[in-house]
Short mmCIF file of C-alpha atoms in Angstrom, two decimals:
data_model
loop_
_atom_site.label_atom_id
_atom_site.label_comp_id
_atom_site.label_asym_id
_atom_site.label_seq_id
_atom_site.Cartn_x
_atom_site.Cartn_y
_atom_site.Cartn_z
CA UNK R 1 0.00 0.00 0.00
CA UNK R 2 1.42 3.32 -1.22
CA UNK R 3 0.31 6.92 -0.11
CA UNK R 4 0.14 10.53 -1.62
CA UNK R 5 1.98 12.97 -0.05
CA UNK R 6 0.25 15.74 -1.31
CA UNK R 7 -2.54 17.89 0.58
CA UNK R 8 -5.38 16.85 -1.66
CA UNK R 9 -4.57 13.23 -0.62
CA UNK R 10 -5.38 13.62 2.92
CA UNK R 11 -8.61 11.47 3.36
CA UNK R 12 -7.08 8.83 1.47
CA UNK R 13 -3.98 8.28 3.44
CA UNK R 14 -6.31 8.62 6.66
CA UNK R 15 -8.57 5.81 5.51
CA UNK R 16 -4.71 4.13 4.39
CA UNK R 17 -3.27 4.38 7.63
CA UNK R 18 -6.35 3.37 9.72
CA UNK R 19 -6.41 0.32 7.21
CA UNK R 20 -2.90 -0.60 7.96
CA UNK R 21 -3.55 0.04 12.25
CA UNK R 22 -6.50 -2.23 11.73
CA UNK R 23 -5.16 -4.95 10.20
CA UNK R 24 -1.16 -4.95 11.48
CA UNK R 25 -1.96 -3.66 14.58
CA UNK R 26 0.18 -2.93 16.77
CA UNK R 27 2.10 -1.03 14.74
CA UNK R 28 5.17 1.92 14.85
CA UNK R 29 4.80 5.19 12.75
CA UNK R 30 8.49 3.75 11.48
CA UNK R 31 6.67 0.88 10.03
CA UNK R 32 3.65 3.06 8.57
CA UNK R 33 5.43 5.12 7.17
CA UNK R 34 7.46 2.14 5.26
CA UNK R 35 4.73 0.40 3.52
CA UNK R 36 3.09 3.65 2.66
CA UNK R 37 6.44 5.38 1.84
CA UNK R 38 4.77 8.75 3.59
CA UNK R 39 6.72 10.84 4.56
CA UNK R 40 7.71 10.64 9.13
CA UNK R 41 5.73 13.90 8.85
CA UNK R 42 2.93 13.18 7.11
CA UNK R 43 2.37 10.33 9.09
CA UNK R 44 2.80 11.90 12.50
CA UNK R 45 -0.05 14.41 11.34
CA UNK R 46 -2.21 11.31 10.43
CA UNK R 47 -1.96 9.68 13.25
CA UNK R 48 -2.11 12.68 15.34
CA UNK R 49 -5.73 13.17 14.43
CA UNK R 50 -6.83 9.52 14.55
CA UNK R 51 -5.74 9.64 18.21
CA UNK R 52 -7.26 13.30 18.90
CA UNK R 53 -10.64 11.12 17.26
CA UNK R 54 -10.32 8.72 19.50
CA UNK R 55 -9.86 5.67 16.76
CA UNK R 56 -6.42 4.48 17.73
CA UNK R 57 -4.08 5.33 21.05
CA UNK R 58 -0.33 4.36 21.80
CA UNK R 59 0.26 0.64 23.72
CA UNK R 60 3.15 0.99 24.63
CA UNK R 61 7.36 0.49 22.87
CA UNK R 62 9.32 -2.09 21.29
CA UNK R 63 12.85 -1.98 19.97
CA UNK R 64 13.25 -2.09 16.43
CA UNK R 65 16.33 -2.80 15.21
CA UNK R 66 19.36 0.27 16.24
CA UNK R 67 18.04 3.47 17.79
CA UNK R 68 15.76 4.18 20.26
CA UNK R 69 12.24 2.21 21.08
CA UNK R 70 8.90 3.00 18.91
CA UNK R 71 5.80 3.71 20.65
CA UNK R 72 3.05 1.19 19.17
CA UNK R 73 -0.38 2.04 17.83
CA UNK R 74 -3.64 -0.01 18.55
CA UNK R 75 -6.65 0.38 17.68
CA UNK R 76 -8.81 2.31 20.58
CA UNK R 77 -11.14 -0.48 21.77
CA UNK R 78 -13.75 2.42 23.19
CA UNK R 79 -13.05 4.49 20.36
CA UNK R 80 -15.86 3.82 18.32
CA UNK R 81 -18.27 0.99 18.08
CA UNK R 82 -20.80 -0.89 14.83
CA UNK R 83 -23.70 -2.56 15.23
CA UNK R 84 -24.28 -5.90 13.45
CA UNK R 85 -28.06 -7.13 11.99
CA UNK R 86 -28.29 -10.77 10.85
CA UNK R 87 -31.81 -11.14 9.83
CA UNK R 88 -32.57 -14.63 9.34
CA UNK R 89 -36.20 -17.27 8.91
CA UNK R 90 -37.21 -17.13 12.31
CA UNK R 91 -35.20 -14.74 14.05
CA UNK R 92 -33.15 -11.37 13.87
CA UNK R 93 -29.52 -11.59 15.56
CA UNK R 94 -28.25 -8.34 16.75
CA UNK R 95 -24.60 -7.48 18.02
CA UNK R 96 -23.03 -4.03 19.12
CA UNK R 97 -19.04 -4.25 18.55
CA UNK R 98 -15.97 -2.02 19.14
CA UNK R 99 -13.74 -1.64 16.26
CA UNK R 100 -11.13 -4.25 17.46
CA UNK R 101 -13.81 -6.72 16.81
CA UNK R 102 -14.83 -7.51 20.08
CA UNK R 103 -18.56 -7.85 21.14
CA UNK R 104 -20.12 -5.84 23.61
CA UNK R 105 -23.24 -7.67 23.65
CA UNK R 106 -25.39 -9.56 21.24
CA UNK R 107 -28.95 -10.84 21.09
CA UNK R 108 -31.24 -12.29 19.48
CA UNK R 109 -34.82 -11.40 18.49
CA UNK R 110 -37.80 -13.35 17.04
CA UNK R 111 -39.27 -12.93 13.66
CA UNK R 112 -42.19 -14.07 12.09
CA UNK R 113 -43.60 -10.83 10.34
CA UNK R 114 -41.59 -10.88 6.55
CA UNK R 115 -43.20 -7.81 4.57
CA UNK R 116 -40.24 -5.54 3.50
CA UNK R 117 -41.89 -2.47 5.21
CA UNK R 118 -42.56 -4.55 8.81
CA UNK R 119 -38.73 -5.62 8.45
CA UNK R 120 -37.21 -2.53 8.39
CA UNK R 121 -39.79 -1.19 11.54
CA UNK R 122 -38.37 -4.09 13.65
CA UNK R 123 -34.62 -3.31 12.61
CA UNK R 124 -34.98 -0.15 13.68
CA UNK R 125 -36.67 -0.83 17.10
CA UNK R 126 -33.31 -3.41 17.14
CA UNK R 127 -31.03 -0.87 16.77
CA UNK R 128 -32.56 1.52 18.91
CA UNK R 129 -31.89 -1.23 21.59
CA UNK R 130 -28.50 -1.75 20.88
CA UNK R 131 -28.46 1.94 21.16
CA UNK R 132 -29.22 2.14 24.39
CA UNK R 133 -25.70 0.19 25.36
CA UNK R 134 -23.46 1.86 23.28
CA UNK R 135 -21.40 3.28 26.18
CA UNK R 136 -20.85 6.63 24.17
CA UNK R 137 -24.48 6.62 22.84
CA UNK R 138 -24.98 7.43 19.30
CA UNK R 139 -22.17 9.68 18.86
CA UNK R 140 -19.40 6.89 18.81
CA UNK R 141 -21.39 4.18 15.88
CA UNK R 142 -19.58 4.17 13.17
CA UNK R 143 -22.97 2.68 11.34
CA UNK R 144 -24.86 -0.60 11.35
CA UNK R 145 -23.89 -3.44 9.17
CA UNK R 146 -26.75 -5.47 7.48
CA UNK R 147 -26.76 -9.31 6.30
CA UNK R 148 -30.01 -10.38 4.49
CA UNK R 149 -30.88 -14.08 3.11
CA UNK R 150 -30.18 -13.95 -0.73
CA UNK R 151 -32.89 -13.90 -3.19
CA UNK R 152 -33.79 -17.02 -4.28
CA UNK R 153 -35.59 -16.35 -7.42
CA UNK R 154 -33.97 -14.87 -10.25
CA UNK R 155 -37.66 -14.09 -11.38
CA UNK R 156 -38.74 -9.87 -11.97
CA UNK R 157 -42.05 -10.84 -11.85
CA UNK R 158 -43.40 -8.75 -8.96
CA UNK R 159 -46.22 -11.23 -8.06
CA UNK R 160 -43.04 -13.84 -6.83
CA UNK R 161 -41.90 -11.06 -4.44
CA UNK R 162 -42.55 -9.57 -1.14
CA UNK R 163 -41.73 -12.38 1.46
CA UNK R 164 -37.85 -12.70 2.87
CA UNK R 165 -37.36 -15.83 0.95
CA UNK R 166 -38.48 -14.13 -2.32
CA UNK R 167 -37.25 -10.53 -1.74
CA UNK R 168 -35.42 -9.32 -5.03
CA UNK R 169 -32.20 -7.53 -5.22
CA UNK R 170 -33.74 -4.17 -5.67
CA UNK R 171 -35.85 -4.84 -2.58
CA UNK R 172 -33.20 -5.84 -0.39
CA UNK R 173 -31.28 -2.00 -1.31
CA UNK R 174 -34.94 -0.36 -0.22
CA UNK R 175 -34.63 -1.85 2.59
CA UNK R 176 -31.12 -0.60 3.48
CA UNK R 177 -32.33 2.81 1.74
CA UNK R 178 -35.69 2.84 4.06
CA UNK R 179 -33.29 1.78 7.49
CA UNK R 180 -30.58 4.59 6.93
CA UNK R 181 -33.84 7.05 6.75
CA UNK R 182 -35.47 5.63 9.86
CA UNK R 183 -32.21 5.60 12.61
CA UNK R 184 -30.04 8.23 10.56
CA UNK R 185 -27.20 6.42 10.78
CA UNK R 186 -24.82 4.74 7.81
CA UNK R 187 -26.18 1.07 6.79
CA UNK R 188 -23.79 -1.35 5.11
CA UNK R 189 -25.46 -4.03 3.39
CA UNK R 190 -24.03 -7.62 1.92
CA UNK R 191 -24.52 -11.38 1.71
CA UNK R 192 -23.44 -13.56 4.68
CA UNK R 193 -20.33 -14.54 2.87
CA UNK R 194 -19.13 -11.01 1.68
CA UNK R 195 -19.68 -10.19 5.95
CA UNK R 196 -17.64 -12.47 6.80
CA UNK R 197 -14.97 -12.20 4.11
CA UNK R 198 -14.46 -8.18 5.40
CA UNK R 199 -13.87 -9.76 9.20
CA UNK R 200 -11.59 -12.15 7.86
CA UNK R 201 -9.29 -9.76 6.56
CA UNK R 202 -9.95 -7.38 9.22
CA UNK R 203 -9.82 -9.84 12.45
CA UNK R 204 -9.49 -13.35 11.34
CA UNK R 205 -7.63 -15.75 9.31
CA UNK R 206 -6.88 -13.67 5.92
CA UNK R 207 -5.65 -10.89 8.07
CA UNK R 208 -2.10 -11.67 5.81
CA UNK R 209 -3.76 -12.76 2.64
CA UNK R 210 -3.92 -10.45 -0.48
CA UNK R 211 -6.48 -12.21 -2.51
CA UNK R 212 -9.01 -15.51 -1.24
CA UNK R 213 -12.38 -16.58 -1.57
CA UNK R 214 -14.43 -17.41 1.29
CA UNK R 215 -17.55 -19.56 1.05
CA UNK R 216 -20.57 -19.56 3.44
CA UNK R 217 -22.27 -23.07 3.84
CA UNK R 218 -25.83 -22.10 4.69
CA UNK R 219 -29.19 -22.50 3.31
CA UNK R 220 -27.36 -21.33 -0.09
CA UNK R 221 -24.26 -21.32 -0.69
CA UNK R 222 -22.62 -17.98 -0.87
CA UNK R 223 -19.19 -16.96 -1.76
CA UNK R 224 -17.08 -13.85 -0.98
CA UNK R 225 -14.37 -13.21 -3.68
CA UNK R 226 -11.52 -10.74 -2.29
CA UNK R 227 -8.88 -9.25 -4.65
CA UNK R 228 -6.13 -7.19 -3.58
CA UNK R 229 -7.82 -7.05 -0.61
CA UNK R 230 -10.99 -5.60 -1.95
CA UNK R 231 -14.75 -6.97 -2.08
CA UNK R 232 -15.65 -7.87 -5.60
CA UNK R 233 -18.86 -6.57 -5.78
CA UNK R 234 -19.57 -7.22 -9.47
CA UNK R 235 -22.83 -5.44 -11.64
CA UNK R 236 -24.91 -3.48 -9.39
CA UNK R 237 -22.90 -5.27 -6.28
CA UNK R 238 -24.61 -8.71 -6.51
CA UNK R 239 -22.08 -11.12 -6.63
CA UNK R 240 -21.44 -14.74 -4.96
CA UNK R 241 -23.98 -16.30 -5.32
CA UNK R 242 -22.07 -20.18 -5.64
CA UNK R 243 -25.35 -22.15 -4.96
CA UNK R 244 -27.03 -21.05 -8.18
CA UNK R 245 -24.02 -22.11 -10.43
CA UNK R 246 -25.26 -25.05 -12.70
CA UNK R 247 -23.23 -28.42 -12.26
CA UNK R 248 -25.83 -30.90 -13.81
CA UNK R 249 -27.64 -29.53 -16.55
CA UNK R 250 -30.08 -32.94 -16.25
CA UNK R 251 -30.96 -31.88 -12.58
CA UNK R 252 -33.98 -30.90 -10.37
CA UNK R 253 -35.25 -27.71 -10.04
CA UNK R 254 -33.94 -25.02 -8.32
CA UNK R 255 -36.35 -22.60 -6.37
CA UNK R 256 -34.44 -19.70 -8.76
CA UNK R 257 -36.15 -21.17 -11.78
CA UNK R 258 -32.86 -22.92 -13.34
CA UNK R 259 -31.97 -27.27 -13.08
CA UNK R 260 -29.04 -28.44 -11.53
CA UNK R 261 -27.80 -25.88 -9.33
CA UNK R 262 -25.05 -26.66 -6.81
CA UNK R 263 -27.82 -25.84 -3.96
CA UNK R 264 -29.96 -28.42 -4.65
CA UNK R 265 -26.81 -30.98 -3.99
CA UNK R 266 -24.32 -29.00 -1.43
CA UNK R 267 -26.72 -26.53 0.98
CA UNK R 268 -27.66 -27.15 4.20
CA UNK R 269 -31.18 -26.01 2.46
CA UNK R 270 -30.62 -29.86 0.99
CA UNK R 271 -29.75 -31.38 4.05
CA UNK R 272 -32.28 -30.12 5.42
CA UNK R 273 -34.89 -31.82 2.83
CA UNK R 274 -32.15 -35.32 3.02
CA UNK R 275 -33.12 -35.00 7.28
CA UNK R 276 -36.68 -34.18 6.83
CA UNK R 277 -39.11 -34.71 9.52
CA UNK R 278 -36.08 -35.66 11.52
CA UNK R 279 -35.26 -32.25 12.51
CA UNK R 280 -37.49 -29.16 13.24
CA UNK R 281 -38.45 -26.02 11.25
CA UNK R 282 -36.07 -23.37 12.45
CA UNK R 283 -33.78 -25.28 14.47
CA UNK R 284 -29.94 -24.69 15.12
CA UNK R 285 -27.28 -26.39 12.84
CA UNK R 286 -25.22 -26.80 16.08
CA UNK R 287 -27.78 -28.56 17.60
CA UNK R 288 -29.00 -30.66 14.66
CA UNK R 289 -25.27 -32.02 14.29
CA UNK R 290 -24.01 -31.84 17.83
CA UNK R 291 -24.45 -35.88 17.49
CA UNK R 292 -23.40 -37.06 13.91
CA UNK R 293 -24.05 -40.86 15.17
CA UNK R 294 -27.89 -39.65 15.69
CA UNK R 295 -28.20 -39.01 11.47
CA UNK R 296 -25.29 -41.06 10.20
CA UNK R 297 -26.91 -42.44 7.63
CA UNK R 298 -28.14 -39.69 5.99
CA UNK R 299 -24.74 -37.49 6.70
CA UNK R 300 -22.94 -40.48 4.47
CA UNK R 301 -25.41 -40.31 1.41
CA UNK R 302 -25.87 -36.70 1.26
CA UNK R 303 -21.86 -36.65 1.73
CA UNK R 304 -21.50 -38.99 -1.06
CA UNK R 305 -23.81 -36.87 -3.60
CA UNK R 306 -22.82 -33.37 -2.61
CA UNK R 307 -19.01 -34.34 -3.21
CA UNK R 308 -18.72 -34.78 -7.09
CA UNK R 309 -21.12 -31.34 -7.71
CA UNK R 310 -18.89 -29.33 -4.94
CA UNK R 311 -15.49 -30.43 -6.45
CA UNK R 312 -16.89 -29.46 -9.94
CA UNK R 313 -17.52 -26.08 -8.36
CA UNK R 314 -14.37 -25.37 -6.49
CA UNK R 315 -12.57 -26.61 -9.49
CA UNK R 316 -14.37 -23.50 -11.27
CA UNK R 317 -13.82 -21.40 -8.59
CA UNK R 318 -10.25 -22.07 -8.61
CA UNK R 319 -9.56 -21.59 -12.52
CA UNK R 320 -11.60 -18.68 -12.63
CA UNK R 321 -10.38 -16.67 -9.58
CA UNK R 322 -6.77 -18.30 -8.25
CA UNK R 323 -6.79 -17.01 -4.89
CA UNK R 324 -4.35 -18.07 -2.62
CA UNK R 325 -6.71 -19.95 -0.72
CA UNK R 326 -10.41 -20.51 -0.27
CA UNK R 327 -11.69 -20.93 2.83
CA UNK R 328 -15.07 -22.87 4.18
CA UNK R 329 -17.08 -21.77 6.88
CA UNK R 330 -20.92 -21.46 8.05
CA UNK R 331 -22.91 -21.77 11.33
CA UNK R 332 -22.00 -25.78 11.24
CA UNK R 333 -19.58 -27.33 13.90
CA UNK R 334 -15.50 -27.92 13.14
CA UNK R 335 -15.72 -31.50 12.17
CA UNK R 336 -18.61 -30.97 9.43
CA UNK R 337 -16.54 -28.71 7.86
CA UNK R 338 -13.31 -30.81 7.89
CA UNK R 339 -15.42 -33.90 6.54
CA UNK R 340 -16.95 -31.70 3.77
CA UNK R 341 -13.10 -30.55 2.82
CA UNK R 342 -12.01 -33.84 2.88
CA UNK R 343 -15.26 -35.67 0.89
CA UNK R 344 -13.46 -32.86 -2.15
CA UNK R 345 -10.26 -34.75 -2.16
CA UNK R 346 -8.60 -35.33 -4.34
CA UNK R 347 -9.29 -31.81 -6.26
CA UNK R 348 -9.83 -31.78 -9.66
CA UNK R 349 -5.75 -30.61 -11.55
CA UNK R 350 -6.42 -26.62 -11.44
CA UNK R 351 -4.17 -23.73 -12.16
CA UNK R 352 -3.87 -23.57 -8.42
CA UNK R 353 -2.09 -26.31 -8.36
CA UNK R 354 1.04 -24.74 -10.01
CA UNK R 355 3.57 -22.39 -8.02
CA UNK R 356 4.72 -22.15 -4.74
CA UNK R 357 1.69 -22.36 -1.87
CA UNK R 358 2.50 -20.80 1.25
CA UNK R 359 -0.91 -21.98 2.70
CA UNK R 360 -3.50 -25.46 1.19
CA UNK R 361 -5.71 -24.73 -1.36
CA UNK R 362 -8.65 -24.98 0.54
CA UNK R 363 -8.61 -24.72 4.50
CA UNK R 364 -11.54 -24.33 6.92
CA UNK R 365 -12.40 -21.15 8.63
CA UNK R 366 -11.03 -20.78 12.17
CA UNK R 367 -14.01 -21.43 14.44
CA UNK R 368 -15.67 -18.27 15.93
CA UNK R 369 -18.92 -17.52 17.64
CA UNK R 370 -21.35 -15.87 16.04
CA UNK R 371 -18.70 -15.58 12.71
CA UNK R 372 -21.85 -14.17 10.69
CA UNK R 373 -22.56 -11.33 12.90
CA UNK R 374 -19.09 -10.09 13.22
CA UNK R 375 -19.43 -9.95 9.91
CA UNK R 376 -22.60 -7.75 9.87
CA UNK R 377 -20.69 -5.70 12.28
CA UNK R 378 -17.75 -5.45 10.06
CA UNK R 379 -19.06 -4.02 6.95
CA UNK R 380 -19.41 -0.48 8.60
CA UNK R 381 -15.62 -0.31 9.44
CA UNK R 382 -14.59 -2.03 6.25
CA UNK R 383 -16.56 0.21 4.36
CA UNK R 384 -14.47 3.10 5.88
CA UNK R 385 -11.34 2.01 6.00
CA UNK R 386 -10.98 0.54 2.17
CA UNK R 387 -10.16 2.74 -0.96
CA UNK R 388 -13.71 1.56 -2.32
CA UNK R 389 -15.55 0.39 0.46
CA UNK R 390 -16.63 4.03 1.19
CA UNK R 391 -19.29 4.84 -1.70
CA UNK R 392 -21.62 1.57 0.00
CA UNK R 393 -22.09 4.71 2.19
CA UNK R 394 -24.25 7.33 1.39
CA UNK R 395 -23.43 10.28 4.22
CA UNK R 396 -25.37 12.63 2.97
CA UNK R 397 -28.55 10.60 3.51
CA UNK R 398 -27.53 9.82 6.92
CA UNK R 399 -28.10 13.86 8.37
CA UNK R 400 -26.88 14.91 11.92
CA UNK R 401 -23.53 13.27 10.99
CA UNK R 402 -21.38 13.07 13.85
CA UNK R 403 -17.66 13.93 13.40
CA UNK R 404 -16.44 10.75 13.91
CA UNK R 405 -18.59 9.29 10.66
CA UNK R 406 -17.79 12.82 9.40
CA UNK R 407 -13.79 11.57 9.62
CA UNK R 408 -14.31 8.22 8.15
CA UNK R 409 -16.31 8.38 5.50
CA UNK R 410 -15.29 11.25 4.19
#
């Protein structure tokens, strides 16, 4: 990451050097000002006024190299905090985060109403809950972060559309649109797998990598594709949607109107038909497969017949992309995962196969609770800290901006 040394450059190198506190953390001016190649100056002046903001504060020295000890930088923990939305089925999960990642608290809320214009009245009574335990109030939220189910219909006929399941696209943004009006504050909105790919870089396991692919197992499969350590957010910013890629032309039906998609052979949606009566509408993954012996029989088939489709898919994945990894994760427990990796073995020959590999071509994502909603509560720092995260934020519709939002989105 380079900088600009020149005045007009200032709110980029900001959002550059926050990036590099995040992410690096802790971290010397020295060493800023290296992989920027700012100059001491500028960077003293940067960081001066993400401390007098309250985003980052100094934790303390360490000797580098000759010459005297450099005072570290860390993010502020109670500098600033995001909330997280997860709306799912059944239920709404809710999380409000500091900017090092950690959660303050998180909850979870029923929901049975699924009309777009009930939705985003019960997000907003959400966040005006998680309002009330911000410890700096309102002042201090960066923004809320917002993960929706995917559309499941590729269909424009408006007569398919209006419940979650069948939402479209364009309904999904009104949504955001309509919640940024309602709590006037900035609303980040992506797929599950996007969420998670931002907290990944930001807090998790591709905290190092430059360019991956992360893939949500869920009711649908959905993939986050990171390059140069940017979302790809493709036409209009739908993207990643792996579940509806075709990998048997001759198959069933897929609820998006197309045969043969990889959903109907490597969801949990179709697990959840392969299970049927034997587990409840609604219920937990975790709790479903906290005893594999209880549904080993149908774990082996639908093992068996998800494995050729899924190594079709991550074969295209692979030759389409090359990332230097791609990593598996979803609300499922450590040893489904593994299993699923190793059901793909061995891969299908790929150009990822060639050159030196620092890390496996595929690896499973390191567990954490409530991955999803970190995710959520991600976006909103993501969003201001990368060179093209900031236009998913529309400021001027937020009014009353605060100076902290003021600072990082500008």
């Amino acid at each position: 990451m380079r900088g600009n040394n020149s005045k007009q450059s200032k709110t980029s190198n900001l959002r550059l050097v926050l990036n590099l506190i995040t992410t690096a953390r802790p971290i010397s001016r020295v060493e800023i000002a290296r992989r920027t190649a700012l100059t001491k100056q500028t960077i003293s002046n940067l960081t001066d006024e993400l401390a007098g903001a309250g985003l980052i504060h100094e934790t303390g020295i360490r000797r580098e190299g000759v010459g005297k000890p450099s005072k570290m930088l860390d993010l502020n923990p109670e500098g600033a905090y995001t909330i997280g939305l997860r709306v799912k089925a059944r239920s709404i999960e809710a999380g409000l985060y500091n900017i090092a990642g950690e959660a303050m608290e998180v909850r979870q809320f029923p929901f049975s109403e699924q009309g777009p214009d009930v939705l985003v009245e019960t997000l907003a009574q959400i966040v005006d809950t998680c309002l009330q335990g911000a410890p700096a109030g309102r002042e201090r939220v960066l923004g809320v972060g917002l993960v929706m189910p995917p559309p499941q219909s590729f269909s424009r006929d408006p007569r398919k559309a209006g419940q979650l399941g069948n939402l479209t696209d364009q309904h999904v943004q009104q949504v955001r649109t309509q919640l940024v009006e309602r709590i006037r504050l900035p609303v980040v909105s992506e797929n599950v797998a996007a969420a998670v790919s931002a907290s990944e870089m930001l807090y998790g396991s591709a905290r190092d990598l430059r360019s991956f692919v992360y893939i949500h197992l869920g009711e649908s499969l959905e993939a986050g594709i990171v390059f140069n350590r940017q979302l790809f957010g493709g036409y209009n910013g739908i993207s990643g949607r792996l579940g509806h890629v075709i990998v048997d032309q001759h198959g069933g039906q897929c609820r998006c109107g197309n045969h043969g998609c990889l959903d109907l052979y490597a969801s949990l949606g179709s697990l959840s038909k392969a299970l049927g009566r034997k587990i409840k509408p609604g219920q937990d993954w975790w709790e479903i497969l906290a005893d594999p012996d209880k549904h080993k029989a149908v774990l082996d088939a639908w093992f068996q017949q998800m494995s050729e489709p899924m190594r079709i898919a991550f074969n295209m994945v692979e030759n389409l992309v090359n990332p230097q990894t791609v990593i598996l994760g979803g609300d499922i427990p450590d040893w489904f995962i593994d299993q699923f990796i190793r059901r793909l073995r061995p891969f299908i020959p790929s150009v990822s196969q060639f050159g030196e590999r620092e890390i496996p071509r595929f690896i499973r994502a390191p567990k954490m609770e409530n991955m999803a909603l970190l995710g959520a509560a991600t976006l909103p720092i993501y969003s201001a800290i990368s060179s093209e995260g900031a236009g998913a934020v529309d400021i001027e519709a937020v009014g009353n901006v605060t100076e902290l939002q003021e600072l990082v989105y500008a």
